[in-house]
Amino acid sequence: MNPAATVSAGPGSGRPLTAAPGDLLRRLRARHHGTDPVTHVERVPARPGQPADWPRWVPEELRAALAGRGVVAPWRHQAEAAELAYAGEHVVVATGTASGKSLAYQLPALATLLADPRATVLYLAPTKALAADQLRAVAGLELDGVRPATYDGDTPRTEREWIRRHSRFVLTNPDMLHHGILPGHAHWSGFLRRLAYVVVDECHTYRGVFGSHVAHVLRRLRRQCAKYGRTPVFVLASATSGDPATAAGRLTGLPVTAVTEDTSPRGGVTFALWEPPLLPSADAAGSDADLRQVRRSALRETADLLADTVAEGVRTLAFVRSRRGAEVVAANARRALDEAVPGLGDRVAAYRAGYLREERRELERALLHGDLLGLASTNALELGVDLVGLDAVLICGWPGTRASLWQQAGRAGRSGDEALAVLVARDDPLDTYLVHHPEALFGRPVEATVLDPANPYVLAPQLACAASEAPLTPADLELFGDGAKEAVDSLVEAGALRQRPTGWYWRHRERPEVDLRGSDGAPICVVEAATGRLLGTVDGGSSHFLIHPGAVYLHQGVSYVVDSLDLADGCALVHAEEPDWSTHARDVTSLSVASVRSYVDAGPVGLFLGEVDVTSQVVSYQRRRIASGEVIDTRPLDLPARELRTVAVWFTVSPQSLALAGVEAADIPGALHAAEHAAIGLLPLMATCDRWDIGGLSTAVHPDTEAPTVFVYDGHPGGAGFAERAYGTAAAWLRATRDAIAECGCESGCPSCVQSPKCGNGNNPLSKSDAVRVLDVVLANLPADESAAVASPSGDVAQGDDLGSVSGPGSGSGPGPGPTAAAGGAVPVGDAGRDGVGGSGAKVPRQAGQ
């Protein structure tokens, strides 16, 4: 029996997947007339388990409680990780979805709590849903004296004091640890001085800027524990990832032993790659049908597949990239089901961040008990939640990493049964590439988790937080690692810290305002104007795109239109309305080079890595017909600009070399614009990102380079490592970009190659053929990077819906119209990114201040 506790799906469950997944897939394919939408089917075989004996130190009370939940013995990897942790070694267990990682940390933690009535355990999860799921699992064991409790933003204030004083197994998240527990460490002194274990669940999600912040939050936790005389053991759980020991060590600042061999049993998985069909030309009216072939929307295709599987009685979870997308998929699936069987649509719902606590808990309960047959969710349900009984998973669009792909696919078949997983491709260069190159997905190792605790834009604010909790000492600077002394000196110079013989002291009465997730501001409350009812929240970073005045906001299938957005008060007022149009925010971006870290002079081509300053502003929004995508009108907006200093990679090409390659001067803006779009779309092949983590801008003459330039930049303050990866693998990255454009079957460019879904200038100008010529010039001159063979497709799931989707002034790929071209042809075009200068005909940008 699987050591992970298994429970009945409960009343109202869908019937089991009695037919083989292959039979279900054949029925789904048969509903398409004409071209078969499936480009590849991968069969992942079933795998037997390898059980192990219980560690001798597991008390009989715990064994009996686990047996009552269906766990008769651990798998070998669970026992190995538990033994290491119980012996005092920091350990990360990095195995597949549904491999029972929870038991690996529950065994040593719960055994210690039962043996030592004073010991405590702190559990950290990246999502509230996962923490709530783990609370159910631990509480369900009914162990005397453990008293598990969640402590997060949803916890009523009346319960918080009891939890601090009495709970011995506290489940929280990094945000609450950062905002609540560490600043109030004096109130938690009793808990911290008895802390035996810190569990960091789904640690592979702590990557990029978010992961760098969390790394310092954990160092701050270690610092406070040491103050109270404790050195807790860290036990981390991760999806299968590349080099988990190094990533876990970077996250915690400690030596960590990895357990990576998955010895749990696994049911077989039938995995299909699904490309939506091309629409008939009549259906493409208003969508530039003369310019490109139009594929059916991945959202519509996923909604139909969800309706089809639910109609078959198959319990299905559909993962959708954005909050709005999850709402659209759920609404369309409900509508289709109700047309077939009135009332059946009630068994489908949406799940996403921004719902109120009560809504989330009710949806989780309904899914666990089988009251819901279908759920369209963002990646909020990707992690760890034990969704027993699911038979099929639909993945709407490449989720960003192979780790996420397999995490999502692994939500089905957790009880050991056969399962079906379907990746539905968006009309996007990367998705198109992947469904036609299955070798890039299957049989390849998953990505390593990338984070950089030394990022000065992360390190300095975190040191300020630490100083506000207790004065910093030289020993603390060693704890925080490389760059800490320089960051402290900058804080002293800025007047944030005061240096005294005993250390560095925080000078202000208020605590530093630091957002771990980079959401750029406090959440905005969405309130129904007529009733005053709170519908949900939207993070500050997404508010300009999602809830600007006039925006259509979806909540559990109900459509609202935003009347007003008050950023100062953090409130958007909406009214219920069912318009036949959707809204799409558009912004403009300007970019300047601040400094150059490194560059390659390749004759007529220059390749650069450096810091850039980006200023972006949402300036308007389009209204588009839902049925056809026709643009109804563009309406102006008056929202404040946002500034970002980050890291960019850029290349320049001399006008003379472009002329020799057959690119006319008038065609340079469209050629660079198309190359930029495709380069952004293909960068996730090389770096741990997705296209929403990065942006771009291209221009026929950039003022800092005085040459045709394409920029691609990280969409996070201080950078997140993506541009550095692009710079280091430039030849392979741009070769894949060139091939993706050249191999696409369209004539003039389409979303599968050079069109961007977030272009700020309506994908105009674009020149597909000239983009290939530009990239041919670049590749002919850049030195080949043999070490940078096309890596795994990888990417980071942004939480926001529109991150990095801005454009430069002029033609661009962000969602904002730009002004007309300036005299002389200096037409910036872009997708919120940077690129640099160099090579013959281009100058190296001067350093800032020179």
CSV table of C-alpha atoms in Angstrom, one decimal, residues 260-450:
chain,number,residue,atom,x,y,z
A,260,THR,CA,16.8,11.8,-5.1
A,261,GLU,CA,15.9,8.2,-5.9
A,262,ASP,CA,12.1,7.8,-6.1
A,263,THR,CA,11.2,4.4,-4.8
A,264,SER,CA,7.4,4.9,-4.7
A,265,PRO,CA,5.0,3.1,-7.0
A,266,ARG,CA,3.5,5.0,-9.8
A,267,GLY,CA,0.5,4.3,-12.2
A,268,GLY,CA,1.1,4.7,-15.9
A,269,VAL,CA,0.5,8.0,-17.6
A,270,THR,CA,-0.6,8.6,-21.1
A,271,PHE,CA,0.8,12.1,-22.0
A,272,ALA,CA,-0.5,13.8,-25.2
A,273,LEU,CA,0.7,16.9,-26.9
A,274,TRP,CA,-2.3,18.8,-28.3
A,275,GLU,CA,-2.1,21.6,-30.9
A,276,PRO,CA,-5.5,23.4,-31.4
A,277,PRO,CA,-6.6,23.4,-35.1
A,278,LEU,CA,-6.5,26.3,-37.5
A,279,LEU,CA,-9.7,28.2,-37.7
A,280,PRO,CA,-11.5,28.5,-41.0
A,281,SER,CA,-10.8,31.9,-42.6
A,282,ALA,CA,-14.4,33.0,-41.9
A,283,ASP,CA,-13.8,32.6,-38.2
A,284,ALA,CA,-10.7,34.7,-38.3
A,285,ALA,CA,-12.5,37.9,-39.4
A,286,GLY,CA,-11.1,40.9,-37.6
A,287,SER,CA,-8.0,39.0,-36.6
A,288,ASP,CA,-5.7,39.9,-39.4
A,289,ALA,CA,-6.6,36.7,-41.3
A,290,ASP,CA,-4.9,38.0,-44.4
A,291,LEU,CA,-1.6,38.4,-42.4
A,292,ARG,CA,-1.5,35.1,-40.6
A,293,GLN,CA,-3.2,31.8,-40.0
A,294,VAL,CA,-5.3,31.8,-36.8
A,295,ARG,CA,-5.4,28.9,-34.4
A,296,ARG,CA,-8.2,28.2,-32.1
A,297,SER,CA,-7.5,29.7,-28.6
A,298,ALA,CA,-5.9,27.3,-26.2
A,299,LEU,CA,-8.4,28.6,-23.6
A,300,ARG,CA,-11.3,27.6,-25.7
A,301,GLU,CA,-9.8,24.2,-26.5
A,302,THR,CA,-9.0,23.5,-22.9
A,303,ALA,CA,-12.6,24.5,-21.9
A,304,ASP,CA,-14.0,22.1,-24.5
A,305,LEU,CA,-11.7,19.3,-23.3
A,306,LEU,CA,-12.7,19.9,-19.7
A,307,ALA,CA,-16.4,19.8,-20.6
A,308,ASP,CA,-15.8,16.6,-22.6
A,309,THR,CA,-14.0,14.8,-19.8
A,310,VAL,CA,-16.5,15.9,-17.1
A,311,ALA,CA,-19.4,14.7,-19.4
A,312,GLU,CA,-17.7,11.3,-19.4
A,313,GLY,CA,-17.7,11.4,-15.6
A,314,VAL,CA,-13.9,11.7,-15.5
A,315,ARG,CA,-12.6,13.9,-12.6
A,316,THR,CA,-10.4,16.5,-14.3
A,317,LEU,CA,-8.1,19.3,-13.2
A,318,ALA,CA,-7.2,22.0,-15.8
A,319,PHE,CA,-4.2,24.2,-15.1
A,320,VAL,CA,-4.4,27.6,-16.7
A,321,ARG,CA,-1.6,30.2,-16.8
A,322,SER,CA,-3.5,33.3,-15.6
A,323,ARG,CA,-6.3,34.1,-13.2
A,324,ARG,CA,-8.4,35.5,-16.0
A,325,GLY,CA,-7.8,32.4,-18.1
A,326,ALA,CA,-8.9,30.1,-15.3
A,327,GLU,CA,-12.1,32.0,-15.0
A,328,VAL,CA,-12.7,31.9,-18.8
A,329,VAL,CA,-12.0,28.1,-19.0
A,330,ALA,CA,-14.4,27.3,-16.1
A,331,ALA,CA,-17.1,29.6,-17.5
A,332,ASN,CA,-17.0,28.2,-21.0
A,333,ALA,CA,-16.9,24.6,-19.7
A,334,ARG,CA,-19.9,25.2,-17.5
A,335,ARG,CA,-21.8,26.8,-20.4
A,336,ALA,CA,-21.1,23.8,-22.7
A,337,LEU,CA,-22.1,21.3,-20.0
A,338,ASP,CA,-25.4,23.1,-19.2
A,339,GLU,CA,-26.3,23.1,-22.9
A,340,ALA,CA,-25.9,19.3,-23.0
A,341,VAL,CA,-27.2,18.4,-19.5
A,342,PRO,CA,-28.8,21.3,-17.5
A,343,GLY,CA,-27.2,21.6,-14.1
A,344,LEU,CA,-24.1,19.6,-15.0
A,345,GLY,CA,-22.2,22.8,-15.3
A,346,ASP,CA,-22.5,23.3,-11.5
A,347,ARG,CA,-19.9,20.6,-11.1
A,348,VAL,CA,-17.2,22.7,-12.6
A,349,ALA,CA,-15.5,25.7,-10.9
A,350,ALA,CA,-12.5,28.0,-11.1
A,351,TYR,CA,-9.7,28.2,-8.4
A,352,ARG,CA,-7.2,31.0,-8.2
A,353,ALA,CA,-5.4,33.4,-5.9
A,354,GLY,CA,-7.4,36.4,-4.9
A,355,TYR,CA,-10.4,34.4,-3.7
A,356,LEU,CA,-11.5,34.9,-0.1
A,357,ARG,CA,-10.4,32.3,2.4
A,358,GLU,CA,-13.9,30.8,2.7
A,359,GLU,CA,-14.2,30.4,-1.0
A,360,ARG,CA,-10.9,28.6,-1.3
A,361,ARG,CA,-11.6,26.2,1.5
A,362,GLU,CA,-15.0,25.3,0.1
A,363,LEU,CA,-13.6,24.6,-3.3
A,364,GLU,CA,-10.8,22.4,-1.8
A,365,ARG,CA,-13.4,20.5,0.2
A,366,ALA,CA,-15.7,20.1,-2.8
A,367,LEU,CA,-12.9,18.8,-5.0
A,368,LEU,CA,-11.6,16.4,-2.3
A,369,HIS,CA,-15.1,15.0,-1.7
A,370,GLY,CA,-16.0,14.7,-5.4
A,371,ASP,CA,-18.8,17.3,-5.4
A,372,LEU,CA,-16.8,18.9,-8.2
A,373,LEU,CA,-15.9,16.9,-11.3
A,374,GLY,CA,-13.9,19.6,-13.0
A,375,LEU,CA,-11.7,22.5,-11.8
A,376,ALA,CA,-9.9,25.1,-13.8
A,377,SER,CA,-7.0,26.4,-11.6
A,378,THR,CA,-3.9,28.5,-11.7
A,379,ASN,CA,-0.8,26.9,-10.4
A,380,ALA,CA,-2.2,27.5,-6.9
A,381,LEU,CA,-3.1,23.8,-6.9
A,382,GLU,CA,0.1,22.6,-8.5
A,383,LEU,CA,1.9,22.0,-5.3
A,384,GLY,CA,1.6,19.1,-3.0
A,385,VAL,CA,-2.1,19.2,-2.3
A,386,ASP,CA,-3.3,15.6,-2.1
A,387,LEU,CA,-6.0,15.4,-4.8
A,388,VAL,CA,-6.8,11.7,-4.6
A,389,GLY,CA,-9.1,10.4,-7.3
A,390,LEU,CA,-8.3,12.7,-10.2
A,391,ASP,CA,-8.1,10.8,-13.5
A,392,ALA,CA,-7.1,13.5,-16.0
A,393,VAL,CA,-5.1,16.7,-16.1
A,394,LEU,CA,-5.3,19.4,-18.8
A,395,ILE,CA,-2.4,21.8,-19.0
A,396,CYS,CA,-3.3,25.0,-20.9
A,397,GLY,CA,0.0,26.3,-22.2
A,398,TRP,CA,3.5,25.4,-21.4
A,399,PRO,CA,3.8,26.0,-17.6
A,400,GLY,CA,7.4,27.2,-17.7
A,401,THR,CA,9.5,24.4,-16.5
A,402,ARG,CA,9.6,20.6,-16.9
A,403,ALA,CA,9.4,20.4,-13.1
A,404,SER,CA,6.0,22.3,-13.2
A,405,LEU,CA,4.9,20.2,-16.2
A,406,TRP,CA,5.4,16.9,-14.3
A,407,GLN,CA,4.1,18.4,-11.0
A,408,GLN,CA,0.9,19.3,-12.8
A,409,ALA,CA,0.6,16.1,-14.7
A,410,GLY,CA,1.2,14.2,-11.4
A,411,ARG,CA,-1.9,15.6,-9.9
A,412,ALA,CA,-3.8,12.7,-11.6
A,413,GLY,CA,-3.4,9.1,-10.8
A,414,ARG,CA,-2.2,9.6,-7.3
A,415,SER,CA,-4.0,6.5,-6.1
A,416,GLY,CA,-1.8,4.4,-8.4
A,417,ASP,CA,-4.4,4.2,-11.2
A,418,GLU,CA,-3.8,5.0,-14.9
A,419,ALA,CA,-4.0,8.7,-15.8
A,420,LEU,CA,-4.3,11.0,-18.8
A,421,ALA,CA,-2.3,14.2,-19.1
A,422,VAL,CA,-2.8,16.6,-22.1
A,423,LEU,CA,-0.6,19.7,-22.8
A,424,VAL,CA,-2.6,22.1,-24.9
A,425,ALA,CA,-0.3,24.4,-26.9
A,426,ARG,CA,-1.0,28.1,-27.0
A,427,ASP,CA,-0.4,29.9,-30.3
A,428,ASP,CA,3.0,30.9,-29.2
A,429,PRO,CA,6.6,30.3,-30.5
A,430,LEU,CA,7.7,28.2,-27.5
A,431,ASP,CA,4.5,26.1,-27.2
A,432,THR,CA,4.6,25.4,-31.0
A,433,TYR,CA,8.2,24.4,-30.8
A,434,LEU,CA,7.6,22.0,-27.9
A,435,VAL,CA,4.6,20.2,-29.3
A,436,HIS,CA,6.6,19.5,-32.5
A,437,HIS,CA,9.8,18.6,-30.7
A,438,PRO,CA,8.7,16.2,-27.9
A,439,GLU,CA,12.4,15.3,-27.4
A,440,ALA,CA,12.7,18.6,-25.6
A,441,LEU,CA,10.1,17.5,-23.0
A,442,PHE,CA,10.5,13.8,-22.5
A,443,GLY,CA,13.5,11.8,-21.4
A,444,ARG,CA,15.4,14.9,-20.3
A,445,PRO,CA,16.4,15.9,-16.8
A,446,VAL,CA,14.4,18.7,-15.1
A,447,GLU,CA,15.9,22.1,-14.5
A,448,ALA,CA,18.0,23.3,-11.6
A,449,THR,CA,16.5,25.9,-9.3
A,450,VAL,CA,18.1,29.2,-9.8
